[in-house]
Coordinates of C-alpha atoms and ligand atoms in Angstrom, one line a residue:
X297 CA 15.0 78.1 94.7
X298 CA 15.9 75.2 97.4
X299 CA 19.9 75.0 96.8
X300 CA 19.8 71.8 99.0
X301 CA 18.3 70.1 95.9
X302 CA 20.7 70.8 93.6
X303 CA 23.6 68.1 93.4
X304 CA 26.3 66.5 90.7
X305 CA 28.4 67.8 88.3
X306 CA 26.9 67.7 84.7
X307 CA 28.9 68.0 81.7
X308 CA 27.4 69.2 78.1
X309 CA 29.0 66.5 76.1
X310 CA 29.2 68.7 72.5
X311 CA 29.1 67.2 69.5
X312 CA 29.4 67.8 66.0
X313 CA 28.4 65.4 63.1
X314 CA 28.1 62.9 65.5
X315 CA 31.9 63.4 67.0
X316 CA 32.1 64.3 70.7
X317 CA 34.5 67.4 70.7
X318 CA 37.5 67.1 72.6
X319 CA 36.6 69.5 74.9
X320 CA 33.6 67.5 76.4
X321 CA 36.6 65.0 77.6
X322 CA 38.6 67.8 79.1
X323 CA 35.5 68.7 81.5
X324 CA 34.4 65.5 82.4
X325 CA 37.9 65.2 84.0
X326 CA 37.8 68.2 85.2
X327 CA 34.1 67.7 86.9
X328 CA 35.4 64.1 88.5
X329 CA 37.9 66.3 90.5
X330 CA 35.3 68.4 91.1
X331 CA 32.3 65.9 92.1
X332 CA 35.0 64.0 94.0
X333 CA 35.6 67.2 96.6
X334 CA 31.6 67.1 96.7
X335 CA 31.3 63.7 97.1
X336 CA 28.8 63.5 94.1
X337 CA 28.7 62.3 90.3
X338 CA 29.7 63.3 87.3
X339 CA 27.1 63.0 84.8
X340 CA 27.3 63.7 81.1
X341 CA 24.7 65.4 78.4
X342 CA 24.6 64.0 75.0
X343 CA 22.2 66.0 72.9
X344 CA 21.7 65.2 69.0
X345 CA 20.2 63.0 66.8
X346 CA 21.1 59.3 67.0
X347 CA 23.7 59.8 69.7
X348 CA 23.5 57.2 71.8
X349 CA 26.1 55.3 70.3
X350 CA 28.4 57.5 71.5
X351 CA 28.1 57.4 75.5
X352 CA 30.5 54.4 76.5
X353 CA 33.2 57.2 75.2
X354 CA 32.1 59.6 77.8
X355 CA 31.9 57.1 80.5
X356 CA 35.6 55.9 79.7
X357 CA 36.4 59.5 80.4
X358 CA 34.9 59.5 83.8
X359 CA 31.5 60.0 83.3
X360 CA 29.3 57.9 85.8
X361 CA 26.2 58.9 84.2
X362 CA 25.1 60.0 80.9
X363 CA 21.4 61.5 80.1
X364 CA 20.8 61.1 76.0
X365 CA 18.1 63.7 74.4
X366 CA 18.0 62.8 71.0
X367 CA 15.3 64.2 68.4
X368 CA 15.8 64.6 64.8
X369 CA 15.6 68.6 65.1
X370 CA 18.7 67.9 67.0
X371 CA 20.5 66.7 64.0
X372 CA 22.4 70.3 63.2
X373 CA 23.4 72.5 65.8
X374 CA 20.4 75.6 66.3
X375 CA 19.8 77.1 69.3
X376 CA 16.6 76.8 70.3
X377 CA 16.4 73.3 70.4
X378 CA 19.2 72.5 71.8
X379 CA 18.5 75.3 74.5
X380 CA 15.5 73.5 75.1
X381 CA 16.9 69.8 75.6
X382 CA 19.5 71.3 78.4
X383 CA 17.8 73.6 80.0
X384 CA 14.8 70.5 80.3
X385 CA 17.6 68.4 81.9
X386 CA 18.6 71.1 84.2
X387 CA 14.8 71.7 85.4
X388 CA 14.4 67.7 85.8
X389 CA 17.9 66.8 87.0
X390 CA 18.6 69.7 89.1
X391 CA 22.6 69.7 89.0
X392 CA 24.7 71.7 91.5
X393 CA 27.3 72.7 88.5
X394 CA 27.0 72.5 84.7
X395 CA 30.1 73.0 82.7
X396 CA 29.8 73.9 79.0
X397 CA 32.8 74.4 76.5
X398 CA 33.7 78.0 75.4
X399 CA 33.4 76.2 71.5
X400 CA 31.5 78.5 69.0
X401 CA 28.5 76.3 70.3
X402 CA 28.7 76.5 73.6
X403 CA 29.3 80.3 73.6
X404 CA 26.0 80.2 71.9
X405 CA 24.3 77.9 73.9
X406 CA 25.4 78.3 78.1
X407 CA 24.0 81.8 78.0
X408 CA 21.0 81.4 76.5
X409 CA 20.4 78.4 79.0
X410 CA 21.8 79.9 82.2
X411 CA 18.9 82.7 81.2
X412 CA 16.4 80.3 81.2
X413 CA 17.2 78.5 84.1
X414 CA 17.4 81.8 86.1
X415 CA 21.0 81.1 87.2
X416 CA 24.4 82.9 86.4
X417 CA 27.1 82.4 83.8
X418 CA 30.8 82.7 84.0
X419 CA 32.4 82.7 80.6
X420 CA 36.0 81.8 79.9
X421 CA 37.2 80.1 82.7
X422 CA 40.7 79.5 83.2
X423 CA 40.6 77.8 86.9
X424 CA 37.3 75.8 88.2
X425 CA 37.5 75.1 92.4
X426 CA 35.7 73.7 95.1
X427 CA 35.9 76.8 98.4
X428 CA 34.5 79.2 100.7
X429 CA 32.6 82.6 99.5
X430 CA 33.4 85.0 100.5
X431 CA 36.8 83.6 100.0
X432 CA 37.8 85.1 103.3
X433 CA 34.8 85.4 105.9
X434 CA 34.3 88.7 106.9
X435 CA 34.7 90.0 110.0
X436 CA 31.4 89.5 112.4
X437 CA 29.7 87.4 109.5
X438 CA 31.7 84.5 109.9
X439 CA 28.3 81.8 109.4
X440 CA 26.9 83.4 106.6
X441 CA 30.4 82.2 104.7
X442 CA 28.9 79.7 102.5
X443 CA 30.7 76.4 101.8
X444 CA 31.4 74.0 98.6
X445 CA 30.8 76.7 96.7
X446 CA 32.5 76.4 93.0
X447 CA 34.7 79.2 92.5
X448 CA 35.4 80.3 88.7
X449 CA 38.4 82.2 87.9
X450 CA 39.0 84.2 84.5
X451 CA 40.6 86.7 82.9
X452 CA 38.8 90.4 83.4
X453 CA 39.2 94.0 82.1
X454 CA 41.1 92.7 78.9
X455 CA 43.6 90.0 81.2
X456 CA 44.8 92.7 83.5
X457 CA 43.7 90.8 86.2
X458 CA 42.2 87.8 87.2
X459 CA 39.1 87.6 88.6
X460 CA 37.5 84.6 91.1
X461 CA 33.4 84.6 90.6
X462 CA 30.6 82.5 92.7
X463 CA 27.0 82.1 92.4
X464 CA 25.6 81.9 95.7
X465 CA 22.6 81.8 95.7
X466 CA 21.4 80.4 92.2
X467 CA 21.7 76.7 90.5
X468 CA 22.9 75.3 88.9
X469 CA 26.8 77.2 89.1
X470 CA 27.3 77.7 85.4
X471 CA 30.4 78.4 83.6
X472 CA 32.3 78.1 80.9
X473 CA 36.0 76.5 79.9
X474 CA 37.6 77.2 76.7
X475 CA 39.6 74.3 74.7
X476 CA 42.9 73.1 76.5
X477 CA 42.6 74.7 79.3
X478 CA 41.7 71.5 81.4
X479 CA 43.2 67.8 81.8
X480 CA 41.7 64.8 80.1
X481 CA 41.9 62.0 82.8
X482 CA 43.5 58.4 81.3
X483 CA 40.5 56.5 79.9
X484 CA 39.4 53.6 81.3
X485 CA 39.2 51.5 78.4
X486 CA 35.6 49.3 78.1
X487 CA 34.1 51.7 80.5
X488 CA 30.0 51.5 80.0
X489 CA 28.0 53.8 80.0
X490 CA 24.8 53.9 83.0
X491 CA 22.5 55.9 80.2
X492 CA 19.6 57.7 81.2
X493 CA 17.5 58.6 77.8
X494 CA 15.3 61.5 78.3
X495 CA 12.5 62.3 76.0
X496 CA 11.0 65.5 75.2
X497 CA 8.8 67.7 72.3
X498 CA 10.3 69.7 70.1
X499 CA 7.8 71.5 68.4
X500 CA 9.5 74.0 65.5
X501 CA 8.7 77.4 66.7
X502 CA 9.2 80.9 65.0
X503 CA 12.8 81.2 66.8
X504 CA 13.7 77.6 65.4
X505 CA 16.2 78.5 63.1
X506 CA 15.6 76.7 59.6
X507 CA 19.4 75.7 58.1
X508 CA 19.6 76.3 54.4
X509 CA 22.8 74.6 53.7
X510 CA 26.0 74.1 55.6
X511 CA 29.5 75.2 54.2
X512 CA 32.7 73.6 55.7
X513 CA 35.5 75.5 56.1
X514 CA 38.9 73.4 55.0
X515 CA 42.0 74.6 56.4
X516 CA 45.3 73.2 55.6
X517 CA 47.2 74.7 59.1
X518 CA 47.9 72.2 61.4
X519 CA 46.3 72.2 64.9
X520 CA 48.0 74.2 67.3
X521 CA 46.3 72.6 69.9
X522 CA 47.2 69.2 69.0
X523 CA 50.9 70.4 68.7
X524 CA 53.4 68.3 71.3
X525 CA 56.5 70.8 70.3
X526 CA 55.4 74.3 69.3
X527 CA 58.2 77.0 67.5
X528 CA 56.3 80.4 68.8
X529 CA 57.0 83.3 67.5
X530 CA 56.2 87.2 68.0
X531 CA 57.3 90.6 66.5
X532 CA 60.9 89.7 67.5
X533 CA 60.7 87.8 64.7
X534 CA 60.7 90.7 62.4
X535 CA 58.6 90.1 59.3
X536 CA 56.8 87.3 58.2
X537 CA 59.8 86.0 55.8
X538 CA 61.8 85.6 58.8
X539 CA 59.0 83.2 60.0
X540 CA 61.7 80.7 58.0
X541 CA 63.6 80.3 60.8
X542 CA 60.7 78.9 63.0
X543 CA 59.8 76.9 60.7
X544 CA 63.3 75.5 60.2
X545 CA 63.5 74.7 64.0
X546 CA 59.8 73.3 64.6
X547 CA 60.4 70.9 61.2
X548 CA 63.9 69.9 63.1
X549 CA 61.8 69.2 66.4
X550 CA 59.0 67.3 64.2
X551 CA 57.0 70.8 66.0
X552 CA 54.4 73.1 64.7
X553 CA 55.2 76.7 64.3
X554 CA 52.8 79.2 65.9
X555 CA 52.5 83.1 67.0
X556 CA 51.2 86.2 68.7
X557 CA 48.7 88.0 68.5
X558 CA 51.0 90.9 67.3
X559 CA 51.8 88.5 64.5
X560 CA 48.5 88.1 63.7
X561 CA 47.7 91.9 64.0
X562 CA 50.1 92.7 61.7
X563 CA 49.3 90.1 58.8
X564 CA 52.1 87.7 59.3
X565 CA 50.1 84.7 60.0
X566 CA 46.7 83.4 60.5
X567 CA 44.7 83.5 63.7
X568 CA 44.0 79.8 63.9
X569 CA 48.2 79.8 65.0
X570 CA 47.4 82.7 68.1
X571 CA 48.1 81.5 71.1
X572 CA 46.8 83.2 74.2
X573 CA 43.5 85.0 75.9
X574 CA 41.4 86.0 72.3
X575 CA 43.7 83.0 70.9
X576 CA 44.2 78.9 71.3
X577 CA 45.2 77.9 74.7
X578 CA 47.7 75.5 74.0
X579 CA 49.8 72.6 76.4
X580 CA 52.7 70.9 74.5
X581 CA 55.4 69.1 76.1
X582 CA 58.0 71.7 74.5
X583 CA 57.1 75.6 73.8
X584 CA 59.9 77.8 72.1
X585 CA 58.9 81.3 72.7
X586 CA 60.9 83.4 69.6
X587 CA 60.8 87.2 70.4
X588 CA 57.5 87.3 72.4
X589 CA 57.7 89.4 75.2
X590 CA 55.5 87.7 77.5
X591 CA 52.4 89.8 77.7
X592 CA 49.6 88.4 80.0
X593 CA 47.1 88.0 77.3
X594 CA 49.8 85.4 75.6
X595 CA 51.1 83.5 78.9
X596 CA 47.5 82.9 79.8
X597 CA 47.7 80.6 76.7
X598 CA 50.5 78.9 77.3
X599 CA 51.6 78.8 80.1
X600 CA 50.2 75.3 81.3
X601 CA 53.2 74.0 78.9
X602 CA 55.3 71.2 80.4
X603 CA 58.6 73.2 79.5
X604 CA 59.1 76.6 78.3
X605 CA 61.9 78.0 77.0
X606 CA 62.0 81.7 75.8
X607 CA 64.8 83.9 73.5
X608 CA 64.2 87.1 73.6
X609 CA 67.2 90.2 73.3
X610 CA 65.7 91.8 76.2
X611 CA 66.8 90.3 79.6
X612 CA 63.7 91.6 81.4
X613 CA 61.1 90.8 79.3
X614 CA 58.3 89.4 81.0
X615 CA 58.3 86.0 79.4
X616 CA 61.2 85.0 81.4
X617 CA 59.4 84.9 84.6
X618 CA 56.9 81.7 83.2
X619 CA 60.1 80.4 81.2
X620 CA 62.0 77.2 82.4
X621 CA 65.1 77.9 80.6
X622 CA 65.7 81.4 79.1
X623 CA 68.2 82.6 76.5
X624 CA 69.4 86.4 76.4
X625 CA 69.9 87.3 72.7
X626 CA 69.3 88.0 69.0
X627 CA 67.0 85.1 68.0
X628 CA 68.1 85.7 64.7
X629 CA 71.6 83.9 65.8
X630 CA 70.0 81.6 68.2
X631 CA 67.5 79.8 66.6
X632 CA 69.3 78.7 63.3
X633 CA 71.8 77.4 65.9
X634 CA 69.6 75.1 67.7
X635 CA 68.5 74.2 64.0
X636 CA 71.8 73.1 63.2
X637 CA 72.4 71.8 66.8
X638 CA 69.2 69.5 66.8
X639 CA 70.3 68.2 63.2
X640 CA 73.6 67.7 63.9
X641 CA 72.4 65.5 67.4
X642 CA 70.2 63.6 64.7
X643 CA 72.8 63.1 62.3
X644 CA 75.1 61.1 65.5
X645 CA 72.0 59.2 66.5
Ligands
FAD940 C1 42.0 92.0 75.3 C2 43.3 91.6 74.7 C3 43.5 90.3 74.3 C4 44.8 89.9 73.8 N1 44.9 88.6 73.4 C5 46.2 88.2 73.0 C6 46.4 86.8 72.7 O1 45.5 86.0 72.6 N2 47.7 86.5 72.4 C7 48.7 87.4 72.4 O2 49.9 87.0 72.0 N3 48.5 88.7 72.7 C8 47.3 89.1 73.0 N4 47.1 90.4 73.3 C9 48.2 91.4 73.0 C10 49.2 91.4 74.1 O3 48.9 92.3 75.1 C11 50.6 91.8 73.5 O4 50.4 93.1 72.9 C12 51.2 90.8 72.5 O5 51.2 89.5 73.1 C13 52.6 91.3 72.1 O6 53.1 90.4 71.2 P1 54.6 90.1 71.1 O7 55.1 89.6 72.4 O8 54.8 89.3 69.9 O9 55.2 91.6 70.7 P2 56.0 92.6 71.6 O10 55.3 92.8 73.0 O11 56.3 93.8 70.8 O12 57.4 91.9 72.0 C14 58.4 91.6 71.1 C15 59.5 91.0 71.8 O13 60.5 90.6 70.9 C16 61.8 90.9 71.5 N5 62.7 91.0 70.3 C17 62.7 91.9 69.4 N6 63.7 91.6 68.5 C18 64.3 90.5 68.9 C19 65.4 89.7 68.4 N7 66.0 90.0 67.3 N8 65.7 88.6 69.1 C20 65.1 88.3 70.2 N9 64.1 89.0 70.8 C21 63.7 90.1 70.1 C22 61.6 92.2 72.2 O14 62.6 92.3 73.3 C23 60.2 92.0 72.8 O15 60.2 91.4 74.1 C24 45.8 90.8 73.8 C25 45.6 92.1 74.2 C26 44.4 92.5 74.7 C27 44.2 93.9 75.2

């Protein structure tokens, strides 16, 4: 593998029923901060079934390129297929980094592509950057330090630490980057896109997976991850009545209640409302943290939040140290006060 010929950033620009998922956004602005440090492009993958329509949307969130494979076996998500069309772009295209959404698809898709393209994967990536590896040269081997390497950081050995990964020696640098973890940049409305449309087979094979019927799922919880005021709440809370409260608060706010995973553990509410590591990552302007002590697994989901504010009876719980403004005490107390509090500052308007 020459190294030297692998260059740009390349985005897999998911969709579903013809909808780019937001996610595909979030890592084309983070790959512009990353192809900018490299002094290379960003360049998009659209793969699907009359999809071209859809590329001026990527290119007004930074993508300067955007390769279409479209096929009708590419109308439904399968794997083989769509392992085919990127891992056909990767052999033709040759990028230096491809960056893939930790979506239900994507955790599907990047490994089985990364295995065909003979590179490495890292999954769940909290941190993407541009350095040195080894990270520190070591002693003697200074010029075997290689540069502009991308460095992927995530959460190991169940979040007790954080780990910082390379791949050295293989291309392209894989990884994956799970849903609000990274920044959409502002778009830059009208943008066009510069399309590239690649065409290929696809020849149905004995791993082609044939779809008998597809059942949506209709849920009636709002989106955490849309949320710009979330009402959080953990065992503190004391039973999944007292949720009440909450939602007394985040309805004052005009917020969106959601939980931990203790919460969810013990039956109180639904996953779709976990934030943290096996959760939602979520970044709302305002996140009320309600008897959660702060475990690692949970700040690692919410901690991107513009402001933070905790209440928790225990002055050294843990959530304090990633809290902006902390209050010491029963929540039970506390939060119908700031109900009334908000109301009443409502009522004056
Ligand atoms: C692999 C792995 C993945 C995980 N993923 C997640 C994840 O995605 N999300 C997540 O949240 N956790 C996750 N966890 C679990 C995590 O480690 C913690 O166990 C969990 O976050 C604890 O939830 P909690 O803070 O609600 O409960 P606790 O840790 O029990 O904390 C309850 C807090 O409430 C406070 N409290 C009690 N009563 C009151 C009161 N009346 N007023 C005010 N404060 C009060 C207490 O002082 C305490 O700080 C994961 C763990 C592992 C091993």
């Amino acid at each position: 593998m020459n190294l030297a010929e692998y260059k740009g950033v390349f985005v897999y620009a998911e969709q579903v029923d013809n909808v780019i998922s937001g996610i595909a956004y979030e890592l084309l602005g983070k790959g512009k901060e990353l192809a900018a440090q490299l002094n290379e492009e960003v360049t998009a993958v659209l793969v699907g079934a009359d999809v071209k329509g859809l590329a001026d949307s990527l290119a007004e969130y930074g993508a300067d390129k955007v390769i279409v494979v479209e096929d009708p076996e590419l109308k439904e998500y399968r794997t083989e297929p769509y392992a085919h069309a990127l891992s056909s772009v990767i052999k033709e295209y040759k990028p230096d980094i491809f960056l893939v959404g930790a979506t239900a698809i994507g955790r599907d898709l990047a490994p089985t592509v990364s295995a065909r393209c003979a590179t490495g994967l890292t999954a769940d990536c909290t941190v993407l950057e541009i350095g040195d590896f080894p990270m520190v040269a070591l002693p003697g081997k200074e010029d075997e330090q290689k540069h502009n390497q991308l460095l992927m950081t995530r959460p190991a050995f169940g979040g007790n630490t954080i780990a910082t990964i390379a791949c050295p020696d293989h291309r392209p640098q894989m990884a994956t980057v799970r849903p609000g973890v990274m920044k959409k940049i502002d778009p830059i409305v009208g943008a066009k896109a510069n399309i590239i449309e690649m065409k290929l087979e696809f020849v149905p094979n004995d791993r082609y997976v044939e779809i008998k019927e597809i059942v949506k799922a209709v849920s009636d919880v709002a989106d955490i991850m849309d949320a710009k005021i979330l009402v959080s709440g953990g065992r503190g809370v004391g039973s999944p009545e007292n949720f009440k409260i909450l939602e007394d608060l985040a309805e004052a706010l005009g917020g969106t209640v959601s939980c931990s995973r203790a919460v969810v553990d013990a039956g109180w509410k639904p996953r779709e409302i976990q934030v943290g590591q096996t959760g939602k990552t979520v970044r709302p302007n305002l996140y009320i943290a309600c008897g959660i002590s702060g475990a690692i697994q949970h700040t690692a989901g919410m901690e991107e939040s513009d402001i933070i504010v905790a209440i928790n009876k225990d002055e050294d719980a843990p959530i304090f140290d990633v809290a902006d403004f902390g209050i010491v005490g029963d929540l039970n107390k506390i939060v119908p006060q700031l109900t009334e509090a908000i109301k009443a500052a409502k009522a004056n308007k």
